[in-house]
mmCIF file of C-alpha atoms in Angstrom:
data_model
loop_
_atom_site.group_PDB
_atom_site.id
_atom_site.type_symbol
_atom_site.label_atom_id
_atom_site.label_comp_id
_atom_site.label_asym_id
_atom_site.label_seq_id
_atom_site.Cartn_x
_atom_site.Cartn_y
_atom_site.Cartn_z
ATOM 1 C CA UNK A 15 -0.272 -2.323 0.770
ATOM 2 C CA UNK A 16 1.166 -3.805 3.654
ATOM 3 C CA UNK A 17 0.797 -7.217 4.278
ATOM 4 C CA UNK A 18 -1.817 -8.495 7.175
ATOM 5 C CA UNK A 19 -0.156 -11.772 7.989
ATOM 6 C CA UNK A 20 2.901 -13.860 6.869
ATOM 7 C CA UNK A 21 1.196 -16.755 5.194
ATOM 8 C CA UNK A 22 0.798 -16.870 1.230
ATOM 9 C CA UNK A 23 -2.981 -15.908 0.764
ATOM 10 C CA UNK A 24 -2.603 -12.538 1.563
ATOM 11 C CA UNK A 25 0.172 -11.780 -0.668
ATOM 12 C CA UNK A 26 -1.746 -13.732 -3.302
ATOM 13 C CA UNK A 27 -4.733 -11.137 -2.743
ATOM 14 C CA UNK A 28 -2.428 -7.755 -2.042
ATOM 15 C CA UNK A 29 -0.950 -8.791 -5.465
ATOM 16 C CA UNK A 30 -4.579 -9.137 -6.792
ATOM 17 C CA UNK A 31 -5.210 -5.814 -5.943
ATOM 18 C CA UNK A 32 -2.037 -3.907 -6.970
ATOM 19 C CA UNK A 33 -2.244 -5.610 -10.723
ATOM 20 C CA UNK A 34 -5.916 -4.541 -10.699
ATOM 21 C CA UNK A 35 -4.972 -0.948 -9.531
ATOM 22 C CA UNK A 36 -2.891 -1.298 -12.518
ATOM 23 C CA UNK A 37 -4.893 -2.350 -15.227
ATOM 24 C CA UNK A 38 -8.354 0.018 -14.115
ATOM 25 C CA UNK A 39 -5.139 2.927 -13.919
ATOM 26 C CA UNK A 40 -3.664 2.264 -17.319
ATOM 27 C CA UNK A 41 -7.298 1.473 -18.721
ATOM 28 C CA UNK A 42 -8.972 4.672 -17.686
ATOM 29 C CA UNK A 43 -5.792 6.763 -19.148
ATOM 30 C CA UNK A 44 -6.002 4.795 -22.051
ATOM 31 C CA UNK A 45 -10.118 6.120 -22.487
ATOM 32 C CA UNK A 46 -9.028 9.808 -21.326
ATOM 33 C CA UNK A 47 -6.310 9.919 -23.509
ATOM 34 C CA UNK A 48 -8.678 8.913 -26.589
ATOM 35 C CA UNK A 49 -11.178 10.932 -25.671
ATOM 36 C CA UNK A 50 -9.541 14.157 -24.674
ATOM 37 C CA UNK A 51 -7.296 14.299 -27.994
ATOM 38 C CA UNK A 52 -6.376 18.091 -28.389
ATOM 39 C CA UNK A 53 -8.017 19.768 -31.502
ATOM 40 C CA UNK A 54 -6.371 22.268 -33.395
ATOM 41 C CA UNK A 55 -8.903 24.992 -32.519
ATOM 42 C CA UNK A 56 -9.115 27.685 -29.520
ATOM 43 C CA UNK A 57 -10.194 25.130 -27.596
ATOM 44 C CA UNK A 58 -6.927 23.260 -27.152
ATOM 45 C CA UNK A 59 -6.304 25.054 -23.644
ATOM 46 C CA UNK A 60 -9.890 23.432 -22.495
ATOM 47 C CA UNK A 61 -8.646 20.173 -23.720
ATOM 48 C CA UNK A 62 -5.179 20.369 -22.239
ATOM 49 C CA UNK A 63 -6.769 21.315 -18.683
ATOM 50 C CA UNK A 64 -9.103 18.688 -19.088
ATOM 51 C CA UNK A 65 -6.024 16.332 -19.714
ATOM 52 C CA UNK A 66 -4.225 17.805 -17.188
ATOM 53 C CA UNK A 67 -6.534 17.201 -14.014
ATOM 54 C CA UNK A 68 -8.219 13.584 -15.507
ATOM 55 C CA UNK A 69 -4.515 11.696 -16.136
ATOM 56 C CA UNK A 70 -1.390 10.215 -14.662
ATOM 57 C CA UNK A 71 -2.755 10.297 -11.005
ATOM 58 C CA UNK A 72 -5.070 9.666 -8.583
ATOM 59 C CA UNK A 73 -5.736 6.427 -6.840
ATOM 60 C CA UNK A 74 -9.165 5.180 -9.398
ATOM 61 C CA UNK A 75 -10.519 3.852 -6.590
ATOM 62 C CA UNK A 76 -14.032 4.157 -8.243
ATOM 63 C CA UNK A 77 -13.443 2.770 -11.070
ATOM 64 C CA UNK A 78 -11.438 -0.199 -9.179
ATOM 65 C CA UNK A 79 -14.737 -0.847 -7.541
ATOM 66 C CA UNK A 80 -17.044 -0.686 -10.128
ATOM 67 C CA UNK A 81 -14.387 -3.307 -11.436
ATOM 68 C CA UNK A 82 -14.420 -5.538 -8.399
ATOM 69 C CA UNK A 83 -18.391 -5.353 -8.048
ATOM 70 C CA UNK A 84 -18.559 -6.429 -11.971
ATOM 71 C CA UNK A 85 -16.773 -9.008 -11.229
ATOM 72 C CA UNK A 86 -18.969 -10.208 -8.932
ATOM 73 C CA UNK A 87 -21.398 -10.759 -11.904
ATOM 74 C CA UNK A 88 -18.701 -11.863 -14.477
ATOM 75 C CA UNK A 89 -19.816 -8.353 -16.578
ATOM 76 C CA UNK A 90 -17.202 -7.562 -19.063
ATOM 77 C CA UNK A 91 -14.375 -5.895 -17.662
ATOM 78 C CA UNK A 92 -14.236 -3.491 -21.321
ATOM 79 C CA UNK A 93 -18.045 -2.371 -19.981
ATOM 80 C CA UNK A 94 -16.903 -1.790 -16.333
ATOM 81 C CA UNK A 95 -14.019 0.245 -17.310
ATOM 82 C CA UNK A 96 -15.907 2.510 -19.644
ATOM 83 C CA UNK A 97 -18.414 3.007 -16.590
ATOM 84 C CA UNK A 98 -15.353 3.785 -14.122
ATOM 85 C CA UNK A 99 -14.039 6.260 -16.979
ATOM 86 C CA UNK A 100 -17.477 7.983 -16.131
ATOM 87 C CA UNK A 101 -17.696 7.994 -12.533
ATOM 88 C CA UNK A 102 -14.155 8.741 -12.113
ATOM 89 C CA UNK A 103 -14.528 12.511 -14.689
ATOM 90 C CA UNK A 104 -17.154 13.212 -12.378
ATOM 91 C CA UNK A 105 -14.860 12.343 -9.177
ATOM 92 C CA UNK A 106 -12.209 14.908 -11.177
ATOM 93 C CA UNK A 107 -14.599 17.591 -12.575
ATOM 94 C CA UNK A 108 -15.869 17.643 -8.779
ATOM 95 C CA UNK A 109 -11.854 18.007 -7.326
ATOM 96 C CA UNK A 110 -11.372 20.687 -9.921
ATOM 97 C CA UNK A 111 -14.155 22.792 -8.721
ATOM 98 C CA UNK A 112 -13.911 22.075 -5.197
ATOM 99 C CA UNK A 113 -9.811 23.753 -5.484
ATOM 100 C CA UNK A 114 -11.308 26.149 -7.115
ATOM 101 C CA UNK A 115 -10.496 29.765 -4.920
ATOM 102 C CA UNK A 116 -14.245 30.237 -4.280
ATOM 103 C CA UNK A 117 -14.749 26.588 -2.502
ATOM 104 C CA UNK A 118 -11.285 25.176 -0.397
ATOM 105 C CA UNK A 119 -8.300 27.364 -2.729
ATOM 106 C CA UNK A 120 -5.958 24.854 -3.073
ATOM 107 C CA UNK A 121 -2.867 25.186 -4.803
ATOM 108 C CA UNK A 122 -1.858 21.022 -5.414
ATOM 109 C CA UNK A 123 -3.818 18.280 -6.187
ATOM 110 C CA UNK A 124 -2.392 14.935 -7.134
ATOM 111 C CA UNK A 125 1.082 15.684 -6.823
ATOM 112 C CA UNK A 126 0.291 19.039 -9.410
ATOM 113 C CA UNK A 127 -0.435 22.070 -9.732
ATOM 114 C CA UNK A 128 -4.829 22.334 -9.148
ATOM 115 C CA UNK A 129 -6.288 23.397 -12.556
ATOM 116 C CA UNK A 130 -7.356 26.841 -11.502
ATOM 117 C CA UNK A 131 -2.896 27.552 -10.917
ATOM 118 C CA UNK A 132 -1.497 25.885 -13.703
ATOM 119 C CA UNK A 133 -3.923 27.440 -16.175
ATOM 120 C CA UNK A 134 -6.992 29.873 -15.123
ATOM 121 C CA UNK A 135 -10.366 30.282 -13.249
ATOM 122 C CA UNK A 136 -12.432 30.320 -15.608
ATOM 123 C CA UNK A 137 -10.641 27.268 -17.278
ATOM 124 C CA UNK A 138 -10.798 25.566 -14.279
ATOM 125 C CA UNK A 139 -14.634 25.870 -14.354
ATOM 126 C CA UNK A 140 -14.752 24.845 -18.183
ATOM 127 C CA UNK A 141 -13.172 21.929 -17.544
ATOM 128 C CA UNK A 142 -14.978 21.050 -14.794
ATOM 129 C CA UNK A 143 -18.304 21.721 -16.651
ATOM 130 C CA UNK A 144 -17.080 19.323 -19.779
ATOM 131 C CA UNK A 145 -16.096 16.422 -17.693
ATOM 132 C CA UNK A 146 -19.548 15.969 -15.770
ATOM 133 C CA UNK A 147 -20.747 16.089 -19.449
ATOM 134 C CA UNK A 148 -18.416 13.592 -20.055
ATOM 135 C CA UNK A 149 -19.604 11.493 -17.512
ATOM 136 C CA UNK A 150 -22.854 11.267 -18.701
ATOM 137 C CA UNK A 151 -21.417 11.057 -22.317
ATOM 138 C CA UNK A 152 -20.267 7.781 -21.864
ATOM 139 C CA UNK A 153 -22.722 6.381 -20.287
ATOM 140 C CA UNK A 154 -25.390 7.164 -22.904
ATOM 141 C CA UNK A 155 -23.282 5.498 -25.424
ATOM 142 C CA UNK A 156 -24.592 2.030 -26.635
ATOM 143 C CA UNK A 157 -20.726 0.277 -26.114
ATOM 144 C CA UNK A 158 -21.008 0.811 -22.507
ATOM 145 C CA UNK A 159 -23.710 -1.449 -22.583
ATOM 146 C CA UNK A 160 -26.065 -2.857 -25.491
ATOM 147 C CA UNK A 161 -29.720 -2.451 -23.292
ATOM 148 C CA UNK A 162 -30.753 1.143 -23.063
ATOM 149 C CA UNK A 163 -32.752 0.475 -19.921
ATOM 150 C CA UNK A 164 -28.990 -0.428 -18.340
ATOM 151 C CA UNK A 165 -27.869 2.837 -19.639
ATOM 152 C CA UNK A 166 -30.571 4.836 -18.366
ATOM 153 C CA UNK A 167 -30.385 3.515 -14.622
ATOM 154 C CA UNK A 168 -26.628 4.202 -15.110
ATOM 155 C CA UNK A 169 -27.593 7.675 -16.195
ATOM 156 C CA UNK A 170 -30.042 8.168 -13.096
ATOM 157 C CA UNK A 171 -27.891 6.474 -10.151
ATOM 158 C CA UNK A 172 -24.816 9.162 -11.475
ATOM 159 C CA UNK A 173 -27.168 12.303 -11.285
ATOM 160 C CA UNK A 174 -28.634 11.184 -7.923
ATOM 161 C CA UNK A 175 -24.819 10.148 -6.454
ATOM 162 C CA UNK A 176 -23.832 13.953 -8.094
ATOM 163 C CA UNK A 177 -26.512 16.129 -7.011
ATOM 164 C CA UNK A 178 -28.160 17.712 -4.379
ATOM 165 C CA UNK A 179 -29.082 14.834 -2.935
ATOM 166 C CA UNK A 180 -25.280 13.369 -3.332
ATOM 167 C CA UNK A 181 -22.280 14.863 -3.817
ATOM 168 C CA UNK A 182 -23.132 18.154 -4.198
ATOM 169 C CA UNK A 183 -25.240 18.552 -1.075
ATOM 170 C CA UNK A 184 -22.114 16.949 0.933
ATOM 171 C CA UNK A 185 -19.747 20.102 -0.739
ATOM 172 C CA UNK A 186 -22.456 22.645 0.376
ATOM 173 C CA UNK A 187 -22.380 21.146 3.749
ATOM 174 C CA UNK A 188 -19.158 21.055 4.184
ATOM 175 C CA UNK A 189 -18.897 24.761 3.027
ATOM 176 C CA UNK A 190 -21.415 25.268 5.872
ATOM 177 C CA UNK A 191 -19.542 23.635 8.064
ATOM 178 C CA UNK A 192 -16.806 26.419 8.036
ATOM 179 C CA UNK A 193 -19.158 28.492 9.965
ATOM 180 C CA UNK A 194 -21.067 26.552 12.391
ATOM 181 C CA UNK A 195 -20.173 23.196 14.585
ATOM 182 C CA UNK A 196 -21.337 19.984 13.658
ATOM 183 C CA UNK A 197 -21.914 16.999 15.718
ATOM 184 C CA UNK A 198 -20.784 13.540 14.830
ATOM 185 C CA UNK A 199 -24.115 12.706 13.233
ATOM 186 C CA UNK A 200 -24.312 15.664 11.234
ATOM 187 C CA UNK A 201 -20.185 15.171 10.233
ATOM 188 C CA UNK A 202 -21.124 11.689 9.492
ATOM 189 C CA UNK A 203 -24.083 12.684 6.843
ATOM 190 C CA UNK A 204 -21.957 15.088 5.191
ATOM 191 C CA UNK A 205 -19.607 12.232 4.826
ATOM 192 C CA UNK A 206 -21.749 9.659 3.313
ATOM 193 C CA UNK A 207 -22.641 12.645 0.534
ATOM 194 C CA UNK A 208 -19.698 14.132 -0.338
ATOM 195 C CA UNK A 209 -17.647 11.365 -0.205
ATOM 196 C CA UNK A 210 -19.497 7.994 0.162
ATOM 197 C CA UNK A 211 -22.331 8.715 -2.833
ATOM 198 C CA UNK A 212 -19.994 8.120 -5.477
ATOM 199 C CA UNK A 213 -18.130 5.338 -3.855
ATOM 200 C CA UNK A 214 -21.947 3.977 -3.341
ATOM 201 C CA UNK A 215 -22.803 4.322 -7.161
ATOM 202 C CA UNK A 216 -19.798 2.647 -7.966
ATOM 203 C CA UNK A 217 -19.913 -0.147 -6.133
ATOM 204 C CA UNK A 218 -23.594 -0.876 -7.378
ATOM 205 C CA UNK A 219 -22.733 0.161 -11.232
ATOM 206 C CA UNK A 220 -20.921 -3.383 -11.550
ATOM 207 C CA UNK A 221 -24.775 -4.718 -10.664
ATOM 208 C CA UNK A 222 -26.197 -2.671 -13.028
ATOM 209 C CA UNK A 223 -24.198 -3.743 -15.593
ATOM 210 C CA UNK A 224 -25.336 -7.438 -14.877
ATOM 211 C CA UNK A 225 -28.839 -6.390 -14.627
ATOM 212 C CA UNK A 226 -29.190 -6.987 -10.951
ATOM 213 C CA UNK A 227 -32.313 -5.636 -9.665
ATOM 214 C CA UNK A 228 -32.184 -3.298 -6.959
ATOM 215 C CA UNK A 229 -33.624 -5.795 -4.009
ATOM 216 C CA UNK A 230 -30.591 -8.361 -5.390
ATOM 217 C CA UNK A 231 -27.540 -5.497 -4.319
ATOM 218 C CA UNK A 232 -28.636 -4.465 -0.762
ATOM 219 C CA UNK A 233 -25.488 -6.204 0.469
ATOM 220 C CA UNK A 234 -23.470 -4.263 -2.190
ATOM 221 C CA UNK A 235 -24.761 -0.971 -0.668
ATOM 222 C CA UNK A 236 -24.234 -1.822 2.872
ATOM 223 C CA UNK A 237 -20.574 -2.252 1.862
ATOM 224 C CA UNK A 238 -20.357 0.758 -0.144
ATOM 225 C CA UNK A 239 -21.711 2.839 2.600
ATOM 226 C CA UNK A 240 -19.161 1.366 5.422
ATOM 227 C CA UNK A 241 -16.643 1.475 3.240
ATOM 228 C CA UNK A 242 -17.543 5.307 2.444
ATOM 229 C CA UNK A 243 -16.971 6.162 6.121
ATOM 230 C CA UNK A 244 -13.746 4.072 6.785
ATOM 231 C CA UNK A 245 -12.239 6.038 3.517
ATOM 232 C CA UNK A 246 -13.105 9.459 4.890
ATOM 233 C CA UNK A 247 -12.402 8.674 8.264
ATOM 234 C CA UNK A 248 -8.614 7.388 6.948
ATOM 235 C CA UNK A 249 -8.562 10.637 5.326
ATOM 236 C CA UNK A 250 -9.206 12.428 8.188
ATOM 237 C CA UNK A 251 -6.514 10.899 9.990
ATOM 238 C CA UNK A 252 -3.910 11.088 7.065
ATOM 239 C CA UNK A 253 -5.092 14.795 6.832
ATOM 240 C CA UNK A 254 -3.437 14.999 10.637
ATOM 241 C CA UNK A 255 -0.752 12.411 10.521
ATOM 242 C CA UNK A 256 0.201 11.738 6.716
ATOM 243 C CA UNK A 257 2.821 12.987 4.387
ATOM 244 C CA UNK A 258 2.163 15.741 1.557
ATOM 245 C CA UNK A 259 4.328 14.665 -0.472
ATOM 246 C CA UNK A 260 2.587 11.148 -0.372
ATOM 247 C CA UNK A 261 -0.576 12.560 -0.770
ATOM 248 C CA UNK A 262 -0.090 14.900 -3.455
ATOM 249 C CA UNK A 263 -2.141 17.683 -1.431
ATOM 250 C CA UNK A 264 -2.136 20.302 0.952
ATOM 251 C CA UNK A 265 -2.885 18.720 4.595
ATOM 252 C CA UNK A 266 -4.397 19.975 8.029
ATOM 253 C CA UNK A 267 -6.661 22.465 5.664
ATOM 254 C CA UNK A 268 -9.949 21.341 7.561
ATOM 255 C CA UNK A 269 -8.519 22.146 11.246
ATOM 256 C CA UNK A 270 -6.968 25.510 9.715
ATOM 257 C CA UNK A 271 -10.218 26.175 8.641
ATOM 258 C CA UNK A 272 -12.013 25.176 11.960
ATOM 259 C CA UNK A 273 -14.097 22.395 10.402
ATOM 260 C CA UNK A 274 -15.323 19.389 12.676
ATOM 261 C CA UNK A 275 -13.698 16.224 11.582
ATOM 262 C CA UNK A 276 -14.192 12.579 12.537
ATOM 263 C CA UNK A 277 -10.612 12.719 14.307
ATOM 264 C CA UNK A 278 -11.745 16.289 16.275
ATOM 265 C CA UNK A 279 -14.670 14.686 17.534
ATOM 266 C CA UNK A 280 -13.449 11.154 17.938
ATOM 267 C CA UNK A 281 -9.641 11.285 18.541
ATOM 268 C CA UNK A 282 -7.433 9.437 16.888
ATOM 269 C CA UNK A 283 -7.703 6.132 18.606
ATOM 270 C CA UNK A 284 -11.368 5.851 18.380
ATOM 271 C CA UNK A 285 -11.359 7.325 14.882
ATOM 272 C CA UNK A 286 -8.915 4.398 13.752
ATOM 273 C CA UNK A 287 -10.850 2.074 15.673
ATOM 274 C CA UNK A 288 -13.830 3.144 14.098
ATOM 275 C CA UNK A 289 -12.554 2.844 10.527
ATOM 276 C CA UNK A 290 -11.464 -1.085 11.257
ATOM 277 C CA UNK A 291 -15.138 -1.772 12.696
ATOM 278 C CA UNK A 292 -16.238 -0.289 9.315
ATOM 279 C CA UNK A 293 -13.636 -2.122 7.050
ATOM 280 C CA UNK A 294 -15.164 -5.928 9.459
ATOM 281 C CA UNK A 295 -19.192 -4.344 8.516
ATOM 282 C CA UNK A 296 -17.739 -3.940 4.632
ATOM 283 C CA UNK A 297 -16.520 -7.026 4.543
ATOM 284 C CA UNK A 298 -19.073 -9.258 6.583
ATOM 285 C CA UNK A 299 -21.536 -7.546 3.962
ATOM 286 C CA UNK A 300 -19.827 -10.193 1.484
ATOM 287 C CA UNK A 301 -20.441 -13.280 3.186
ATOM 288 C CA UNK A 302 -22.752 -14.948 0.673
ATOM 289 C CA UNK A 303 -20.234 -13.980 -2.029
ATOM 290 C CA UNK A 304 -17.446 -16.610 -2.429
ATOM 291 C CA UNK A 305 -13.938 -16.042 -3.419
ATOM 292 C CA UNK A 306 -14.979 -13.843 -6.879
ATOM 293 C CA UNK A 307 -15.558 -11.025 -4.130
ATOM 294 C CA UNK A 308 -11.820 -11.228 -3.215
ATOM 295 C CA UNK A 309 -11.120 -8.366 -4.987
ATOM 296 C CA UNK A 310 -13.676 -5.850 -2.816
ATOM 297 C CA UNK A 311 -12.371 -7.520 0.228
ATOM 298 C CA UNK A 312 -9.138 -6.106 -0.388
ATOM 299 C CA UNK A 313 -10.492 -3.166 -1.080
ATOM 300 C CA UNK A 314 -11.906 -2.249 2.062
ATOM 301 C CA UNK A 315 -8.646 -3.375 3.842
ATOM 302 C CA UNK A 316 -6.753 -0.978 1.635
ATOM 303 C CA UNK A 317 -8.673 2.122 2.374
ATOM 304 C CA UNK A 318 -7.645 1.688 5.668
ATOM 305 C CA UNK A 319 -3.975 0.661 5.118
ATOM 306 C CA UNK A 320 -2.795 3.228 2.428
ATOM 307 C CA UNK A 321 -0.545 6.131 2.981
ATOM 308 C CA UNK A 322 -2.350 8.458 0.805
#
């Protein structure tokens, strides 16, 4: 990440946040790697797709955050990482399905071939299907967290952030939104589904975990919902401006496919604009949070500052 000034607090904090990138990478590999051992049975392809799309890549940005918001509450980092293992296989199973030929037909994600190429459709969709099951898998499990009440608001928050109402409403929107023009508003809803519901439920997992109730995190979800828009409106404008081979993935796929973007109805100056007025919101959101929110301040700044 570049650096934001020359004096030695922000290289103290950029190096906070590249050694947390780190551990949350090499911790969430570690759980995948455990988990997604390859039996000696005819379903070792399912496995090795599943292995294939969950590991070695990606930025864990979700699970980074339900880090950084755990820390906020000093929750046991082994607790937050087994919760960012679960948001993050349903962050893959839903990239798996959305390269899928019947939603966006891509050919690359993460630097890769996408599931569907390197094996087959209906693998693809398999190991979609197991890792939302893994999702909920873990966090059902009484070692991601000893009070079942925990658990089951985990449980809830994921299938809300997933669903209709989340995630999966954002997709069909944007599917929709190959056919007809939206307007900013309408852009900017489909945004804070398909993208900013899981960054949301992240951010206020790490509360969960600490037993916050829900009137305690209302600054945790303004930040997760500005910081939701200032990561899809950087992706936007990396979709137009970045590098593939950066990004691992095919790029200028929305305005090939005619789709209304925050940089088509914004520009590029206003978008960018936009997106540091978001990352200032984010981070004003924080103010009554002292220097153990360091970590989410970075975070915001990065979304907005990476090349991929």
């Amino acid at each position: 990440m570049a650096a934001r000034a020359a004096d030695g607090e922000t290289v103290v904090e950029a190096s906070l946040l590249h050694a947390a990138q780190a551990e949350v990478a090499a911790g969430i590999d570690a759980l995948f790697d455990r988990r997604l051992a390859i039996p000696s049975d005819p379903r070792e392809r399912l496995y090795r797709a599943m292995r294939h799309a969950a590991t070695g890549g990606g930025k864990r940005l979700r699970p980074l955050l339900v880090r950084a918001a755990g820390d906020l509450f000093h929750v046991d980092r082994a607790l937050s990482l087994r919760v960012g293992a679960a948001v993050e296989a349903m962050h893959v199973y839903s990239l798996i399905h959305d390269d899928l030929p019947c939603m966006d037909d891509d050919d690359v994600r993460r630097g890769k071939p996408t599931v569907h190429r390197a094996y087959d459709e209906a693998t693809a969709v398999l190991a979609g299907d197991s890792l939302h099951a893994l999702a909920f898998e873990w966090l059902v499990d009484p070692a991601t967290h000893a009070d079942p009440f925990v658990r089951s608001e985990l449980v809830r928050e994921l299938a809300l952030a997933a669903g209709p109402a989340g995630m999966a409403g954002g997709q069909m929107m944007d599917l929709a939104a190959e056919t007809v023009s939206f307007d900013l508003p309408t852009v900017t809803r489909l945004q804070q589904l398909k993208t900013g519901a899981l960054i949301g439920f992240s951010v206020e997992a790490g509360a969960i975990l600490a037993r916050v109730p829900p009137e305690g995190r209302k600054p945790l979800r303004a930040y997760a919902r500005d910081i939701g828009l200032a990561f899809q409106i950087a992706d936007d404008i990396l979709d137009v401006e970045g590098d593939e081979a950066l990004a691992g993935k095919a790029l200028n796929k929305d305005a090939a496919a005619g789709k209304q973007t925050f940089v088509t109805l914004m520009g590029i100056d206003r978008a960018r604009a936009q997106a540091s007025l978001l990352v200032d919101q984010a981070t004003a959101h924080l103010a009554g949070f002292g220097d153990e929110a360091r970590l989410l301040r970075e975070i915001a700044h990065y979304i907005v500052e990476r090349d991929r």
